[in-house]
Amino acid sequence: KQEVTQIPAALSVPEGENLVLNCSFTDSAIYNLQWFRQDPGKGLTSLLLIQSSQREQTSGRLNASLDKSSGRSTLYIAASQPGDSATYLCAARSGGYQKVTFGIGTKLQVIP
Amino acid sequence: NAGVMQNPRHLVRRRGQEARLRCSPMKGHSHVYWYRQLPEEGLKFMVYLQKENIIDESGMPKERFSAEFPKEGPSILRIQQVVRGDSAAYFCASSYPGGGTHEQFFGPGTRLTVL
């Protein structure tokens, strides 16, 4: 059974800092790993999706890496801005029916 | 290109009533997934459906919950005789069945409140 853990649960940083969010998963036989952003009371916005054959994906100030052998993924946010404040969710797709398992998320606050 | 649509966005029910949540997948998507997010918790998988078939319902409570995805029309998540513990945000996602990333696209969610 796949389990996804995200550390830290919450993070507060001053504006402009670079930061790293961590995600670990127990079953390395994943199909892909996806990072989402969720604003309070809102739905999920897909940020980056990394296929199992890939090592990283980049979009603007965001870079996500994947290390299947160690069961880890990181989301790197460069030059953080107050608008980046949200909860960031990591989700691993695995299993026969490619079920997606979510972590609880990291709640990020970027202080102006 | 409309995204995944869910309605209603907010639903209030009294204990014992029925709740029906609807999800219209993105155009061309025939795979639908339902997730539940309890307050201060992560999203939990409930059920995976393809047109007219339930593929994986391992995350569905054994009683009171059911889901369908008919040949025509939206997918429906039905909760009978709701209880306060059913209060949560219910998210639907859809994906394209062909080759590719199988990326899931999420709807805005339905927030169910049981009084």
CSV table of N, CA, C and O in Angstrom, one decimal, chain A residues 10-101:
chain,number,residue,atom,x,y,z
A,10,ALA,N,4.3,22.6,7.9
A,10,ALA,CA,4.1,24.0,7.7
A,10,ALA,C,5.4,24.7,7.6
A,10,ALA,O,6.4,24.2,8.2
A,11,LEU,N,5.4,25.8,6.9
A,11,LEU,CA,6.7,26.5,6.6
A,11,LEU,C,6.4,28.0,6.4
A,11,LEU,O,5.5,28.3,5.7
A,12,SER,N,7.1,28.8,7.1
A,12,SER,CA,7.0,30.3,7.0
A,12,SER,C,8.3,30.9,6.7
A,12,SER,O,9.3,30.6,7.4
A,13,VAL,N,8.4,31.6,5.5
A,13,VAL,CA,9.6,32.2,5.1
A,13,VAL,C,9.4,33.6,4.7
A,13,VAL,O,8.3,34.0,4.3
A,14,PRO,N,10.5,34.4,4.7
A,14,PRO,CA,10.3,35.8,4.3
A,14,PRO,C,10.4,35.9,2.7
A,14,PRO,O,11.0,35.0,2.1
A,15,GLU,N,9.7,36.8,2.2
A,15,GLU,CA,9.7,37.0,0.8
A,15,GLU,C,11.1,37.0,0.2
A,15,GLU,O,12.0,37.6,0.7
A,16,GLY,N,11.3,36.4,-1.0
A,16,GLY,CA,12.5,36.4,-1.7
A,16,GLY,C,13.4,35.1,-1.4
A,16,GLY,O,14.3,34.9,-2.2
A,17,GLU,N,13.1,34.4,-0.4
A,17,GLU,CA,13.9,33.2,-0.1
A,17,GLU,C,13.6,32.1,-1.1
A,17,GLU,O,12.5,31.9,-1.5
A,18,ASN,N,14.6,31.3,-1.3
A,18,ASN,CA,14.4,30.0,-2.0
A,18,ASN,C,14.0,28.9,-1.0
A,18,ASN,O,14.5,29.0,0.1
A,19,LEU,N,13.2,28.0,-1.4
A,19,LEU,CA,12.8,27.0,-0.4
A,19,LEU,C,12.6,25.7,-1.1
A,19,LEU,O,12.4,25.6,-2.3
A,20,VAL,N,12.6,24.6,-0.2
A,20,VAL,CA,12.4,23.2,-0.7
A,20,VAL,C,11.3,22.5,0.1
A,20,VAL,O,11.4,22.6,1.3
A,21,LEU,N,10.4,21.9,-0.6
A,21,LEU,CA,9.4,21.1,0.0
A,21,LEU,C,9.7,19.7,-0.3
A,21,LEU,O,10.1,19.3,-1.4
A,22,ASN,N,9.5,18.8,0.7
A,22,ASN,CA,9.9,17.4,0.6
A,22,ASN,C,8.7,16.5,0.5
A,22,ASN,O,7.7,16.7,1.2
A,23,CYS,N,8.8,15.4,-0.2
A,23,CYS,CA,7.8,14.4,-0.4
A,23,CYS,C,8.5,13.1,-0.4
A,23,CYS,O,9.4,12.9,-1.2
A,24,SER,N,8.0,12.1,0.4
A,24,SER,CA,8.5,10.8,0.3
A,24,SER,C,7.4,9.8,0.1
A,24,SER,O,6.3,10.0,0.5
A,25,PHE,N,7.7,8.7,-0.6
A,25,PHE,CA,6.7,7.6,-0.9
A,25,PHE,C,7.3,6.3,-0.6
A,25,PHE,O,8.5,6.1,-0.8
A,26,THR,N,6.4,5.3,-0.2
A,26,THR,CA,7.0,4.0,0.3
A,26,THR,C,7.1,3.0,-0.9
A,26,THR,O,8.0,2.2,-0.8
A,27,ASP,N,6.3,3.1,-1.9
A,27,ASP,CA,6.3,2.2,-3.0
A,27,ASP,C,7.0,2.9,-4.2
A,27,ASP,O,6.4,3.8,-4.8
A,28,SER,N,8.2,2.5,-4.5
A,28,SER,CA,8.9,3.1,-5.6
A,28,SER,C,8.4,2.8,-7.0
A,28,SER,O,8.8,3.4,-8.0
A,29,ALA,N,7.5,1.9,-7.1
A,29,ALA,CA,7.0,1.5,-8.4
A,29,ALA,C,5.8,2.4,-8.8
A,29,ALA,O,4.7,2.0,-9.0
A,30,ILE,N,6.2,3.7,-8.9
A,30,ILE,CA,5.2,4.7,-9.3
A,30,ILE,C,5.1,4.9,-10.8
A,30,ILE,O,6.1,4.7,-11.5
A,31,TYR,N,4.0,5.4,-11.2
A,31,TYR,CA,3.8,5.7,-12.6
A,31,TYR,C,4.2,7.1,-12.9
A,31,TYR,O,4.8,7.4,-13.9
A,32,ASN,N,3.8,8.0,-12.0
A,32,ASN,CA,4.2,9.4,-12.0
A,32,ASN,C,4.0,10.0,-10.7
A,32,ASN,O,3.4,9.4,-9.8
A,33,LEU,N,4.5,11.2,-10.5
A,33,LEU,CA,4.4,12.0,-9.3
A,33,LEU,C,4.0,13.4,-9.7
A,33,LEU,O,4.6,14.0,-10.6
A,34,GLN,N,3.0,13.9,-9.0
A,34,GLN,CA,2.4,15.2,-9.4
A,34,GLN,C,2.4,16.1,-8.1
A,34,GLN,O,2.1,15.7,-7.0
A,35,TRP,N,2.8,17.4,-8.4
A,35,TRP,CA,2.7,18.4,-7.3
A,35,TRP,C,1.5,19.3,-7.6
A,35,TRP,O,1.3,19.8,-8.8
A,36,PHE,N,0.7,19.6,-6.6
A,36,PHE,CA,-0.4,20.5,-6.7
A,36,PHE,C,-0.3,21.7,-5.7
A,36,PHE,O,0.4,21.6,-4.7
A,37,ARG,N,-1.1,22.7,-6.0
A,37,ARG,CA,-1.2,23.8,-5.1
A,37,ARG,C,-2.7,23.9,-4.8
A,37,ARG,O,-3.6,23.7,-5.6
A,38,GLN,N,-3.0,24.1,-3.5
A,38,GLN,CA,-4.4,24.3,-3.0
A,38,GLN,C,-4.5,25.6,-2.2
A,38,GLN,O,-3.8,25.7,-1.2
A,39,ASP,N,-5.3,26.5,-2.6
A,39,ASP,CA,-5.6,27.7,-1.8
A,39,ASP,C,-6.8,27.4,-0.9
A,39,ASP,O,-7.6,26.6,-1.2
A,40,PRO,N,-6.8,28.1,0.2
A,40,PRO,CA,-7.9,27.8,1.2
A,40,PRO,C,-9.3,27.8,0.6
A,40,PRO,O,-9.7,28.8,-0.1
A,41,GLY,N,-10.0,26.8,0.8
A,41,GLY,CA,-11.4,26.7,0.3
A,41,GLY,C,-11.5,26.5,-1.2
A,41,GLY,O,-12.6,26.6,-1.7
A,42,LYS,N,-10.4,26.2,-1.8
A,42,LYS,CA,-10.4,26.1,-3.3
A,42,LYS,C,-10.1,24.7,-3.7
A,42,LYS,O,-9.7,23.8,-2.9
A,43,GLY,N,-10.1,24.5,-5.0
A,43,GLY,CA,-9.7,23.2,-5.6
A,43,GLY,C,-8.2,23.1,-5.8
A,43,GLY,O,-7.4,23.9,-5.2
A,44,LEU,N,-7.8,22.1,-6.5
A,44,LEU,CA,-6.4,21.8,-6.7
A,44,LEU,C,-5.9,22.3,-8.1
A,44,LEU,O,-6.6,22.1,-9.1
A,45,THR,N,-4.7,23.0,-8.1
A,45,THR,CA,-4.1,23.4,-9.3
A,45,THR,C,-2.8,22.6,-9.6
A,45,THR,O,-2.0,22.6,-8.7
A,46,SER,N,-2.8,21.9,-10.7
A,46,SER,CA,-1.6,21.1,-11.0
A,46,SER,C,-0.4,22.0,-11.3
A,46,SER,O,-0.5,23.0,-12.1
A,47,LEU,N,0.7,21.8,-10.7
A,47,LEU,CA,1.9,22.6,-10.9
A,47,LEU,C,2.9,21.9,-11.8
A,47,LEU,O,3.3,22.4,-12.8
A,48,LEU,N,3.3,20.6,-11.5
A,48,LEU,CA,4.2,19.9,-12.2
A,48,LEU,C,3.9,18.4,-12.1
A,48,LEU,O,3.5,17.9,-11.1
A,49,LEU,N,4.2,17.7,-13.2
A,49,LEU,CA,4.0,16.2,-13.2
A,49,LEU,C,5.3,15.6,-13.7
A,49,LEU,O,5.8,16.0,-14.8
A,50,ILE,N,5.8,14.7,-13.0
A,50,ILE,CA,7.1,14.0,-13.4
A,50,ILE,C,6.7,12.5,-13.6
A,50,ILE,O,6.3,11.8,-12.8
A,51,GLN,N,7.0,12.1,-14.8
A,51,GLN,CA,6.9,10.7,-15.2
A,51,GLN,C,8.0,9.9,-14.5
A,51,GLN,O,9.0,10.4,-14.1
A,52,SER,N,7.7,8.6,-14.3
A,52,SER,CA,8.7,7.7,-13.6
A,52,SER,C,10.0,7.7,-14.3
A,52,SER,O,11.0,7.4,-13.7
A,53,SER,N,10.0,7.9,-15.6
A,53,SER,CA,11.3,7.8,-16.4
A,53,SER,C,12.1,9.2,-16.3
A,53,SER,O,13.2,9.3,-16.8
A,54,GLN,N,11.5,10.2,-15.7
A,54,GLN,CA,12.1,11.5,-15.7
A,54,GLN,C,12.7,11.8,-14.3
A,54,GLN,O,12.4,11.2,-13.3
A,55,ARG,N,13.7,12.7,-14.3
A,55,ARG,CA,14.3,13.1,-13.1
A,55,ARG,C,13.8,14.4,-12.5
A,55,ARG,O,13.9,14.7,-11.3
A,56,GLU,N,13.4,15.3,-13.4
A,56,GLU,CA,12.9,16.6,-13.0
A,56,GLU,C,12.1,17.3,-14.0
A,56,GLU,O,12.1,16.9,-15.2
A,57,GLN,N,11.3,18.3,-13.5
A,57,GLN,CA,10.5,19.1,-14.4
A,57,GLN,C,10.6,20.5,-13.9
A,57,GLN,O,10.7,20.7,-12.7
A,58,THR,N,10.5,21.5,-14.8
A,58,THR,CA,10.6,22.9,-14.4
A,58,THR,C,9.5,23.7,-15.0
A,58,THR,O,9.1,23.4,-16.2
A,59,SER,N,9.0,24.6,-14.2
A,59,SER,CA,8.0,25.6,-14.8
A,59,SER,C,8.2,26.9,-14.0
A,59,SER,O,7.9,27.0,-12.9
A,60,GLY,N,8.7,27.9,-14.8
A,60,GLY,CA,9.0,29.2,-14.2
A,60,GLY,C,9.9,29.1,-13.0
A,60,GLY,O,11.0,28.6,-13.1
A,61,ARG,N,9.4,29.5,-11.8
A,61,ARG,CA,10.3,29.5,-10.6
A,61,ARG,C,10.2,28.2,-9.9
A,61,ARG,O,10.8,28.0,-8.8
A,62,LEU,N,9.5,27.2,-10.4
A,62,LEU,CA,9.3,25.9,-9.8
A,62,LEU,C,10.2,24.9,-10.5
A,62,LEU,O,10.2,24.8,-11.7
A,63,ASN,N,10.8,24.0,-9.6
A,63,ASN,CA,11.5,22.9,-10.1
A,63,ASN,C,11.2,21.7,-9.2
A,63,ASN,O,11.3,21.7,-8.0
A,64,ALA,N,10.7,20.6,-9.9
A,64,ALA,CA,10.4,19.4,-9.1
A,64,ALA,C,11.4,18.3,-9.5
A,64,ALA,O,11.6,18.1,-10.7
A,65,SER,N,11.9,17.5,-8.6
A,65,SER,CA,12.8,16.4,-8.9
A,65,SER,C,12.2,15.1,-8.4
A,65,SER,O,11.4,15.1,-7.5
A,66,LEU,N,12.7,14.0,-8.9
A,66,LEU,CA,12.2,12.7,-8.6
A,66,LEU,C,13.3,11.7,-8.5
A,66,LEU,O,14.1,11.6,-9.4
A,67,ASP,N,13.4,11.0,-7.3
A,67,ASP,CA,14.4,10.0,-7.2
A,67,ASP,C,13.6,8.7,-6.7
A,67,ASP,O,13.3,8.6,-5.5
A,68,LYS,N,13.3,7.9,-7.7
A,68,LYS,CA,12.5,6.7,-7.4
A,68,LYS,C,13.2,5.8,-6.5
A,68,LYS,O,12.6,5.2,-5.6
A,69,SER,N,14.5,5.6,-6.6
A,69,SER,CA,15.2,4.6,-5.8
A,69,SER,C,15.2,4.9,-4.3
A,69,SER,O,15.1,4.0,-3.5
A,70,SER,N,15.2,6.2,-4.0
A,70,SER,CA,15.1,6.6,-2.6
A,70,SER,C,13.7,6.9,-2.2
A,70,SER,O,13.4,7.2,-1.0
A,71,GLY,N,12.7,6.9,-3.1
A,71,GLY,CA,11.4,7.2,-2.8
A,71,GLY,C,11.1,8.7,-2.4
A,71,GLY,O,10.4,8.9,-1.4
A,72,ARG,N,11.8,9.6,-3.1
A,72,ARG,CA,11.7,11.0,-2.7
A,72,ARG,C,11.5,11.9,-3.9
A,72,ARG,O,11.9,11.7,-5.0
A,73,SER,N,10.8,13.0,-3.6
A,73,SER,CA,10.6,14.1,-4.6
A,73,SER,C,10.7,15.4,-3.8
A,73,SER,O,10.4,15.5,-2.7
A,74,THR,N,11.3,16.4,-4.5
A,74,THR,CA,11.3,17.7,-3.9
A,74,THR,C,10.7,18.7,-4.8
A,74,THR,O,10.8,18.6,-6.1
A,75,LEU,N,10.1,19.8,-4.2
A,75,LEU,CA,9.7,20.9,-5.0
A,75,LEU,C,10.5,22.1,-4.6
A,75,LEU,O,10.4,22.5,-3.4
A,76,TYR,N,11.2,22.7,-5.5
A,76,TYR,CA,12.0,23.8,-5.2
A,76,TYR,C,11.3,25.1,-5.7
A,76,TYR,O,10.9,25.1,-6.9
A,77,ILE,N,11.1,26.1,-4.9
A,77,ILE,CA,10.5,27.4,-5.3
A,77,ILE,C,11.6,28.4,-5.1
A,77,ILE,O,12.1,28.7,-4.0
A,78,ALA,N,11.9,29.1,-6.2
A,78,ALA,CA,12.9,30.2,-6.2
A,78,ALA,C,12.2,31.5,-6.0
A,78,ALA,O,11.1,31.8,-6.4
A,79,ALA,N,13.0,32.4,-5.3
A,79,ALA,CA,12.5,33.7,-5.1
A,79,ALA,C,11.1,33.8,-4.7
A,79,ALA,O,10.2,34.4,-5.4
A,80,SER,N,10.7,33.2,-3.5
A,80,SER,CA,9.4,33.1,-3.1
A,80,SER,C,8.7,34.5,-3.0
A,80,SER,O,9.3,35.5,-2.7
A,81,GLN,N,7.4,34.5,-3.3
A,81,GLN,CA,6.5,35.7,-3.2
A,81,GLN,C,5.3,35.4,-2.4
A,81,GLN,O,4.9,34.3,-2.2
A,82,PRO,N,4.7,36.5,-1.8
A,82,PRO,CA,3.5,36.3,-1.0
A,82,PRO,C,2.4,35.5,-1.7
A,82,PRO,O,1.7,34.8,-1.1
A,83,GLY,N,2.3,35.7,-3.0
A,83,GLY,CA,1.3,35.0,-3.8
A,83,GLY,C,1.6,33.5,-3.8
A,83,GLY,O,0.7,32.7,-4.2
A,84,ASP,N,2.7,33.0,-3.4
A,84,ASP,CA,3.0,31.6,-3.3
A,84,ASP,C,2.4,30.9,-2.1
A,84,ASP,O,2.4,29.7,-2.0
A,85,SER,N,1.9,31.7,-1.2
A,85,SER,CA,1.3,31.2,0.0
A,85,SER,C,0.1,30.3,-0.3
A,85,SER,O,-0.8,30.7,-0.9
A,86,ALA,N,0.2,29.1,0.1
A,86,ALA,CA,-0.8,28.1,-0.2
A,86,ALA,C,-0.4,26.8,0.4
A,86,ALA,O,0.7,26.7,1.0
A,87,THR,N,-1.2,25.7,0.3
A,87,THR,CA,-0.8,24.4,0.7
A,87,THR,C,-0.4,23.6,-0.6
A,87,THR,O,-1.1,23.7,-1.6
A,88,TYR,N,0.8,23.0,-0.5
A,88,TYR,CA,1.3,22.2,-1.6
A,88,TYR,C,1.2,20.8,-1.3
A,88,TYR,O,1.7,20.2,-0.3
A,89,LEU,N,0.6,20.1,-2.3
A,89,LEU,CA,0.3,18.7,-2.2
A,89,LEU,C,1.2,17.9,-3.2
A,89,LEU,O,1.3,18.2,-4.3
A,90,CYS,N,1.6,16.7,-2.7
A,90,CYS,CA,2.4,15.8,-3.5
A,90,CYS,C,1.5,14.6,-3.7
A,90,CYS,O,0.8,14.1,-2.7
A,91,ALA,N,1.5,14.0,-4.9
A,91,ALA,CA,0.6,12.9,-5.2
A,91,ALA,C,1.3,11.9,-6.0
A,91,ALA,O,1.9,12.2,-7.1
A,92,ALA,N,1.4,10.6,-5.6
A,92,ALA,CA,2.0,9.5,-6.3
A,92,ALA,C,1.0,8.6,-7.0
A,92,ALA,O,0.1,8.2,-6.3
A,93,ARG,N,1.2,8.3,-8.2
A,93,ARG,CA,0.3,7.4,-8.9
A,93,ARG,C,1.0,6.1,-9.1
A,93,ARG,O,2.1,5.9,-9.6
A,94,SER,N,0.3,5.0,-8.6
A,94,SER,CA,0.9,3.7,-8.6
A,94,SER,C,-0.1,2.6,-8.5
A,94,SER,O,-1.3,2.9,-8.4
A,95,GLY,N,0.3,1.4,-8.6
A,95,GLY,CA,-0.6,0.3,-8.5
A,95,GLY,C,-1.3,-0.1,-9.8
A,95,GLY,O,-1.2,0.6,-10.8
A,96,GLY,N,-2.0,-1.3,-9.7
A,96,GLY,CA,-2.6,-1.8,-10.9
A,96,GLY,C,-3.6,-0.9,-11.6
A,96,GLY,O,-3.7,-0.8,-12.8
A,97,TYR,N,-4.3,-0.2,-10.8
A,97,TYR,CA,-5.3,0.8,-11.3
A,97,TYR,C,-4.8,2.2,-11.3
A,97,TYR,O,-5.5,3.2,-11.4
A,98,GLN,N,-3.5,2.3,-11.0
A,98,GLN,CA,-2.9,3.7,-11.0
A,98,GLN,C,-3.6,4.6,-10.1
A,98,GLN,O,-3.8,5.8,-10.5
A,99,LYS,N,-3.8,4.2,-8.9
A,99,LYS,CA,-4.5,5.0,-7.9
A,99,LYS,C,-3.5,6.1,-7.5
A,99,LYS,O,-2.3,5.9,-7.4
A,100,VAL,N,-4.1,7.3,-7.3
A,100,VAL,CA,-3.3,8.4,-6.8
A,100,VAL,C,-3.4,8.5,-5.3
A,100,VAL,O,-4.5,8.6,-4.8
A,101,THR,N,-2.2,8.6,-4.6
A,101,THR,CA,-2.2,8.7,-3.2
A,101,THR,C,-1.6,10.1,-2.9
A,101,THR,O,-0.5,10.4,-3.3
